[in-house]
Amino acid sequence: MSIKTVSKFAALTLLFSSQAMIGTNAIAAPSEAVISQYNLAAEGDEDKVEVVYEQLNQQIKSKGVDALSMVYLGSTQTLMGRDAFMPWNKMKYTEQGLVMISKGLSLLGTDSIDHQEYRQGLPESILAKAIAASTFTSLPDMFNHFERGYDIYLELLADESFSTQSYDATSWIYIYAIKASLRAGDVNQANQWLSEMQAENAQHPMTLQAEALINRAG
């Protein structure tokens, strides 16, 4: 199973769980629809990148700044850097995106997850950190953000509030955290996270994907 297939599986699984949880918060930015478009852009659909960028900008203008929208906007800007043809545009868009993500993370409050809005089946603070970490750890080393992203994973996945979330909603985060740990050469951490996934659901598609990642790396 490829990462793209995993992402599509997660999107379908989380669509229904998140709809049940967001309730009256459905009008807040970013919307589930925008996030779905972002997921397609992150998977490589270049046509969606500019669409998502414009939608997030419009939501921020109309609804105000919030941490999760800023993180998604910044991550989208790094996708613009990914897809840019000219090297200086790759640098410009990516660096602008990193600054935007940092601003978004700085906006995260200390509210209990019980008082946060849910997107993709997760509290906004957990989702924001997960998107920031996956973005930071996916970039080339020259942007010097891998270690920061990996540290976010180490802190996030050790947080009790993370472990209490639905495994269907968190399993994709484990996948990208394990990919980062393997890139860092931290095989022990990768195996520890795999053990947590197996304890949740040993036959879950994401758990099997994690096993395959580690086996290939071994």
Short mmCIF file of the C-alpha atoms (twelve columns), coordinates in Angstrom:
data_MODEL
# 
_entry.id   MODEL 
# 
loop_
_atom_site.group_PDB 
_atom_site.id 
_atom_site.type_symbol 
_atom_site.label_atom_id 
_atom_site.label_alt_id 
_atom_site.label_comp_id 
_atom_site.label_asym_id 
_atom_site.label_seq_id 
_atom_site.Cartn_x 
_atom_site.Cartn_y 
_atom_site.Cartn_z 
_atom_site.pdbx_PDB_model_num 
ATOM 1   C CA . MET A 1   0.000   0.000  0.000   1 
ATOM 2   C CA . SER A 2   1.467   3.363  -1.046  1 
ATOM 3   C CA . ILE A 3   1.456   6.569  0.981   1 
ATOM 4   C CA . LYS A 4   -1.038  7.988  -1.538  1 
ATOM 5   C CA . THR A 5   -3.363  5.024  -0.982  1 
ATOM 6   C CA . VAL A 6   -2.971  5.402  2.775   1 
ATOM 7   C CA . SER A 7   -3.858  9.088  2.549   1 
ATOM 8   C CA . LYS A 8   -7.006  8.312  0.564   1 
ATOM 9   C CA . PHE A 9   -8.002  5.605  3.061   1 
ATOM 10  C CA . ALA A 10  -7.503  8.022  5.940   1 
ATOM 11  C CA . ALA A 11  -9.503  10.749 4.228   1 
ATOM 12  C CA . LEU A 12  -12.474 8.432  3.711   1 
ATOM 13  C CA . THR A 13  -12.290 7.051  7.244   1 
ATOM 14  C CA . LEU A 14  -11.987 10.439 8.900   1 
ATOM 15  C CA . LEU A 15  -14.657 12.157 6.847   1 
ATOM 16  C CA . PHE A 16  -17.456 10.455 8.733   1 
ATOM 17  C CA . SER A 17  -15.872 10.584 12.184  1 
ATOM 18  C CA . SER A 18  -15.050 14.272 11.875  1 
ATOM 19  C CA . GLN A 19  -18.519 15.172 10.596  1 
ATOM 20  C CA . ALA A 20  -19.983 13.660 13.724  1 
ATOM 21  C CA . MET A 21  -17.671 15.670 15.955  1 
ATOM 22  C CA . ILE A 22  -17.552 19.165 14.503  1 
ATOM 23  C CA . GLY A 23  -21.221 19.996 15.087  1 
ATOM 24  C CA . THR A 24  -21.848 23.710 15.294  1 
ATOM 25  C CA . ASN A 25  -18.175 24.450 14.575  1 
ATOM 26  C CA . ALA A 26  -18.609 23.586 10.896  1 
ATOM 27  C CA . ILE A 27  -18.406 27.203 9.740   1 
ATOM 28  C CA . ALA A 28  -14.988 27.872 11.274  1 
ATOM 29  C CA . ALA A 29  -11.857 27.988 9.158   1 
ATOM 30  C CA . PRO A 30  -10.354 25.874 7.757   1 
ATOM 31  C CA . SER A 31  -13.299 23.859 6.499   1 
ATOM 32  C CA . GLU A 32  -13.227 20.111 5.964   1 
ATOM 33  C CA . ALA A 33  -13.675 20.787 2.243   1 
ATOM 34  C CA . VAL A 34  -10.548 22.940 2.102   1 
ATOM 35  C CA . ILE A 35  -8.577  20.353 4.062   1 
ATOM 36  C CA . SER A 36  -9.688  17.658 1.622   1 
ATOM 37  C CA . GLN A 37  -8.384  19.806 -1.228  1 
ATOM 38  C CA . TYR A 38  -5.136  20.299 0.673   1 
ATOM 39  C CA . ASN A 39  -4.755  16.534 1.077   1 
ATOM 40  C CA . LEU A 40  -4.992  16.131 -2.695  1 
ATOM 41  C CA . ALA A 41  -2.438  18.896 -3.189  1 
ATOM 42  C CA . ALA A 42  -0.063  17.286 -0.694  1 
ATOM 43  C CA . GLU A 43  -0.398  13.976 -2.531  1 
ATOM 44  C CA . GLY A 44  0.910   15.656 -5.676  1 
ATOM 45  C CA . ASP A 45  -2.083  17.238 -7.422  1 
ATOM 46  C CA . GLU A 46  -0.419  20.479 -8.475  1 
ATOM 47  C CA . ASP A 47  -3.682  21.937 -9.798  1 
ATOM 48  C CA . LYS A 48  -5.088  21.965 -6.263  1 
ATOM 49  C CA . VAL A 49  -2.227  23.916 -4.684  1 
ATOM 50  C CA . GLU A 50  -3.197  27.376 -5.928  1 
ATOM 51  C CA . VAL A 51  -6.874  26.619 -5.257  1 
ATOM 52  C CA . VAL A 52  -6.164  25.744 -1.632  1 
ATOM 53  C CA . TYR A 53  -3.906  28.772 -1.203  1 
ATOM 54  C CA . GLU A 54  -6.648  31.115 -2.408  1 
ATOM 55  C CA . GLN A 55  -9.333  29.403 -0.320  1 
ATOM 56  C CA . LEU A 56  -7.289  29.616 2.863   1 
ATOM 57  C CA . ASN A 57  -6.439  33.242 2.223   1 
ATOM 58  C CA . GLN A 58  -10.118 34.030 1.697   1 
ATOM 59  C CA . GLN A 59  -11.157 32.175 4.857   1 
ATOM 60  C CA . ILE A 60  -8.588  34.061 6.906   1 
ATOM 61  C CA . LYS A 61  -9.776  37.374 5.462   1 
ATOM 62  C CA . SER A 62  -13.437 36.622 6.101   1 
ATOM 63  C CA . LYS A 63  -13.243 34.712 9.404   1 
ATOM 64  C CA . GLY A 64  -10.015 35.993 10.935  1 
ATOM 65  C CA . VAL A 65  -6.678  34.430 11.768  1 
ATOM 66  C CA . ASP A 66  -6.534  31.101 13.564  1 
ATOM 67  C CA . ALA A 67  -3.670  28.723 14.256  1 
ATOM 68  C CA . LEU A 68  -4.844  25.804 12.143  1 
ATOM 69  C CA . SER A 69  -5.544  27.908 9.050   1 
ATOM 70  C CA . MET A 70  -2.136  29.556 9.339   1 
ATOM 71  C CA . VAL A 71  -0.406  26.177 9.560   1 
ATOM 72  C CA . TYR A 72  -2.303  24.861 6.550   1 
ATOM 73  C CA . LEU A 73  -1.607  28.053 4.622   1 
ATOM 74  C CA . GLY A 74  2.099   27.800 5.386   1 
ATOM 75  C CA . SER A 75  2.213   24.150 4.420   1 
ATOM 76  C CA . THR A 76  0.444   25.015 1.161   1 
ATOM 77  C CA . GLN A 77  3.094   27.624 0.455   1 
ATOM 78  C CA . THR A 78  5.770   24.947 0.836   1 
ATOM 79  C CA . LEU A 79  3.841   22.918 -1.754  1 
ATOM 80  C CA . MET A 80  4.065   25.932 -4.037  1 
ATOM 81  C CA . GLY A 81  7.802   25.769 -3.458  1 
ATOM 82  C CA . ARG A 82  7.792   22.071 -4.230  1 
ATOM 83  C CA . ASP A 83  6.074   22.681 -7.562  1 
ATOM 84  C CA . ALA A 84  7.897   25.861 -8.595  1 
ATOM 85  C CA . PHE A 85  10.180  25.593 -11.622 1 
ATOM 86  C CA . MET A 86  12.728  28.289 -10.812 1 
ATOM 87  C CA . PRO A 87  15.094  27.559 -7.884  1 
ATOM 88  C CA . TRP A 88  14.646  31.034 -6.390  1 
ATOM 89  C CA . ASN A 89  10.868  30.563 -6.359  1 
ATOM 90  C CA . LYS A 90  11.279  27.191 -4.679  1 
ATOM 91  C CA . MET A 91  13.290  28.892 -1.947  1 
ATOM 92  C CA . LYS A 92  10.986  31.892 -1.653  1 
ATOM 93  C CA . TYR A 93  7.706   30.009 -1.352  1 
ATOM 94  C CA . THR A 94  9.121   27.397 0.990   1 
ATOM 95  C CA . GLU A 95  10.713  29.931 3.312   1 
ATOM 96  C CA . GLN A 96  7.520   32.004 3.360   1 
ATOM 97  C CA . GLY A 97  5.595   28.850 4.230   1 
ATOM 98  C CA . LEU A 98  7.912   27.994 7.098   1 
ATOM 99  C CA . VAL A 99  7.459   31.456 8.576   1 
ATOM 100 C CA . MET A 100 3.682   31.126 8.247   1 
ATOM 101 C CA . ILE A 101 3.641   27.734 9.959   1 
ATOM 102 C CA . SER A 102 5.704   29.109 12.832  1 
ATOM 103 C CA . LYS A 103 3.239   31.963 13.235  1 
ATOM 104 C CA . GLY A 104 0.395   29.472 13.279  1 
ATOM 105 C CA . LEU A 105 2.034   27.352 15.965  1 
ATOM 106 C CA . SER A 106 2.612   30.449 18.060  1 
ATOM 107 C CA . LEU A 107 -1.143  31.074 18.019  1 
ATOM 108 C CA . LEU A 108 -1.976  27.746 19.605  1 
ATOM 109 C CA . GLY A 109 -3.510  28.396 22.987  1 
ATOM 110 C CA . THR A 110 -3.570  26.351 26.140  1 
ATOM 111 C CA . ASP A 111 -7.256  25.436 25.918  1 
ATOM 112 C CA . SER A 112 -8.137  21.897 26.864  1 
ATOM 113 C CA . ILE A 113 -8.801  19.706 23.843  1 
ATOM 114 C CA . ASP A 114 -12.359 19.389 25.176  1 
ATOM 115 C CA . HIS A 115 -12.891 23.038 24.204  1 
ATOM 116 C CA . GLN A 116 -11.257 22.874 20.785  1 
ATOM 117 C CA . GLU A 117 -12.811 22.465 17.394  1 
ATOM 118 C CA . TYR A 118 -12.273 19.163 15.613  1 
ATOM 119 C CA . ARG A 119 -11.046 18.730 12.074  1 
ATOM 120 C CA . GLN A 120 -10.215 15.402 10.416  1 
ATOM 121 C CA . GLY A 121 -11.354 13.749 13.634  1 
ATOM 122 C CA . LEU A 122 -8.739  15.558 15.748  1 
ATOM 123 C CA . PRO A 123 -8.583  18.590 18.053  1 
ATOM 124 C CA . GLU A 124 -7.207  21.580 16.152  1 
ATOM 125 C CA . SER A 125 -4.015  21.772 18.244  1 
ATOM 126 C CA . ILE A 126 -3.078  18.150 17.537  1 
ATOM 127 C CA . LEU A 127 -3.840  18.504 13.843  1 
ATOM 128 C CA . ALA A 128 -1.887  21.759 13.578  1 
ATOM 129 C CA . LYS A 129 1.183   20.202 15.194  1 
ATOM 130 C CA . ALA A 130 0.897   17.098 13.019  1 
ATOM 131 C CA . ILE A 131 0.710   19.112 9.793   1 
ATOM 132 C CA . ALA A 132 3.615   21.302 10.921  1 
ATOM 133 C CA . ALA A 133 5.725   18.259 11.793  1 
ATOM 134 C CA . SER A 134 4.956   16.435 8.543   1 
ATOM 135 C CA . THR A 135 5.804   19.567 6.552   1 
ATOM 136 C CA . PHE A 136 9.048   20.284 8.401   1 
ATOM 137 C CA . THR A 137 10.282  16.694 8.143   1 
ATOM 138 C CA . SER A 138 9.434   16.354 4.449   1 
ATOM 139 C CA . LEU A 139 11.618  19.242 3.312   1 
ATOM 140 C CA . PRO A 140 15.210  18.932 2.052   1 
ATOM 141 C CA . ASP A 141 17.925  19.321 4.692   1 
ATOM 142 C CA . MET A 142 18.953  22.721 3.341   1 
ATOM 143 C CA . PHE A 143 15.866  24.278 4.956   1 
ATOM 144 C CA . ASN A 144 17.085  23.215 8.422   1 
ATOM 145 C CA . HIS A 145 13.662  22.297 9.783   1 
ATOM 146 C CA . PHE A 146 13.865  18.510 10.027  1 
ATOM 147 C CA . GLU A 147 14.988  18.442 13.650  1 
ATOM 148 C CA . ARG A 148 12.279  20.872 14.684  1 
ATOM 149 C CA . GLY A 149 9.656   18.728 12.976  1 
ATOM 150 C CA . TYR A 150 10.984  15.548 14.552  1 
ATOM 151 C CA . ASP A 151 10.950  17.167 17.980  1 
ATOM 152 C CA . ILE A 152 7.295   18.063 17.450  1 
ATOM 153 C CA . TYR A 153 6.548   14.408 16.715  1 
ATOM 154 C CA . LEU A 154 8.421   13.249 19.824  1 
ATOM 155 C CA . GLU A 155 6.479   15.653 22.009  1 
ATOM 156 C CA . LEU A 156 3.108   15.173 20.319  1 
ATOM 157 C CA . LEU A 157 3.043   11.381 20.282  1 
ATOM 158 C CA . ALA A 158 4.131   11.259 23.926  1 
ATOM 159 C CA . ASP A 159 1.270   13.556 24.976  1 
ATOM 160 C CA . GLU A 160 -1.557  11.855 26.855  1 
ATOM 161 C CA . SER A 161 -4.122  13.844 24.881  1 
ATOM 162 C CA . PHE A 162 -2.801  12.259 21.681  1 
ATOM 163 C CA . SER A 163 -3.138  8.712  22.976  1 
ATOM 164 C CA . THR A 164 -6.786  9.281  23.879  1 
ATOM 165 C CA . GLN A 165 -7.774  10.147 20.304  1 
ATOM 166 C CA . SER A 166 -9.342  7.694  17.884  1 
ATOM 167 C CA . TYR A 167 -6.717  5.502  16.241  1 
ATOM 168 C CA . ASP A 168 -8.423  5.981  12.881  1 
ATOM 169 C CA . ALA A 169 -7.692  9.687  13.288  1 
ATOM 170 C CA . THR A 170 -4.110  9.400  14.574  1 
ATOM 171 C CA . SER A 171 -2.755  6.438  12.613  1 
ATOM 172 C CA . TRP A 172 -1.601  8.555  9.663   1 
ATOM 173 C CA . ILE A 173 0.399   10.715 12.072  1 
ATOM 174 C CA . TYR A 174 2.233   7.631  13.294  1 
ATOM 175 C CA . ILE A 175 3.083   6.782  9.676   1 
ATOM 176 C CA . TYR A 176 4.753   10.116 8.999   1 
ATOM 177 C CA . ALA A 177 6.416   10.143 12.420  1 
ATOM 178 C CA . ILE A 178 7.924   6.728  11.681  1 
ATOM 179 C CA . LYS A 179 9.116   7.944  8.283   1 
ATOM 180 C CA . ALA A 180 10.821  10.854 10.077  1 
ATOM 181 C CA . SER A 181 12.387  8.571  12.686  1 
ATOM 182 C CA . LEU A 182 13.809  6.342  9.970   1 
ATOM 183 C CA . ARG A 183 15.201  9.373  8.173   1 
ATOM 184 C CA . ALA A 184 16.806  10.399 11.464  1 
ATOM 185 C CA . GLY A 185 18.264  6.922  11.909  1 
ATOM 186 C CA . ASP A 186 16.234  6.491  15.091  1 
ATOM 187 C CA . VAL A 187 15.117  2.895  14.514  1 
ATOM 188 C CA . ASN A 188 14.364  2.298  18.193  1 
ATOM 189 C CA . GLN A 189 11.835  5.119  18.182  1 
ATOM 190 C CA . ALA A 190 10.297  3.819  14.960  1 
ATOM 191 C CA . ASN A 191 9.824   0.403  16.546  1 
ATOM 192 C CA . GLN A 192 8.373   1.942  19.700  1 
ATOM 193 C CA . TRP A 193 5.757   3.806  17.677  1 
ATOM 194 C CA . LEU A 194 5.019   0.662  15.697  1 
ATOM 195 C CA . SER A 195 4.432   -1.200 18.964  1 
ATOM 196 C CA . GLU A 196 1.909   1.463  19.981  1 
ATOM 197 C CA . MET A 197 0.156   1.071  16.638  1 
ATOM 198 C CA . GLN A 198 0.060   -2.710 16.981  1 
ATOM 199 C CA . ALA A 199 -1.422  -2.351 20.463  1 
ATOM 200 C CA . GLU A 200 -4.186  -0.191 18.989  1 
ATOM 201 C CA . ASN A 201 -4.975  -2.414 16.006  1 
ATOM 202 C CA . ALA A 202 -2.430  -4.855 14.612  1 
ATOM 203 C CA . GLN A 203 -4.423  -5.431 11.397  1 
ATOM 204 C CA . HIS A 204 -5.230  -1.797 10.656  1 
ATOM 205 C CA . PRO A 205 -4.015  -0.758 7.166   1 
ATOM 206 C CA . MET A 206 -1.881  1.990  8.680   1 
ATOM 207 C CA . THR A 207 -0.248  -0.458 11.095  1 
ATOM 208 C CA . LEU A 208 0.578   -2.778 8.218   1 
ATOM 209 C CA . GLN A 209 1.960   0.174  6.275   1 
ATOM 210 C CA . ALA A 210 4.196   1.089  9.223   1 
ATOM 211 C CA . GLU A 211 5.478   -2.474 9.454   1 
ATOM 212 C CA . ALA A 212 6.320   -2.412 5.760   1 
ATOM 213 C CA . LEU A 213 8.188   0.885  6.117   1 
ATOM 214 C CA . ILE A 214 10.339  -0.426 8.933   1 
ATOM 215 C CA . ASN A 215 10.974  -3.761 7.236   1 
ATOM 216 C CA . ARG A 216 12.139  -2.025 4.072   1 
ATOM 217 C CA . ALA A 217 14.433  0.217  6.111   1 
ATOM 218 C CA . GLY A 218 15.866  -2.737 7.984   1 
# 
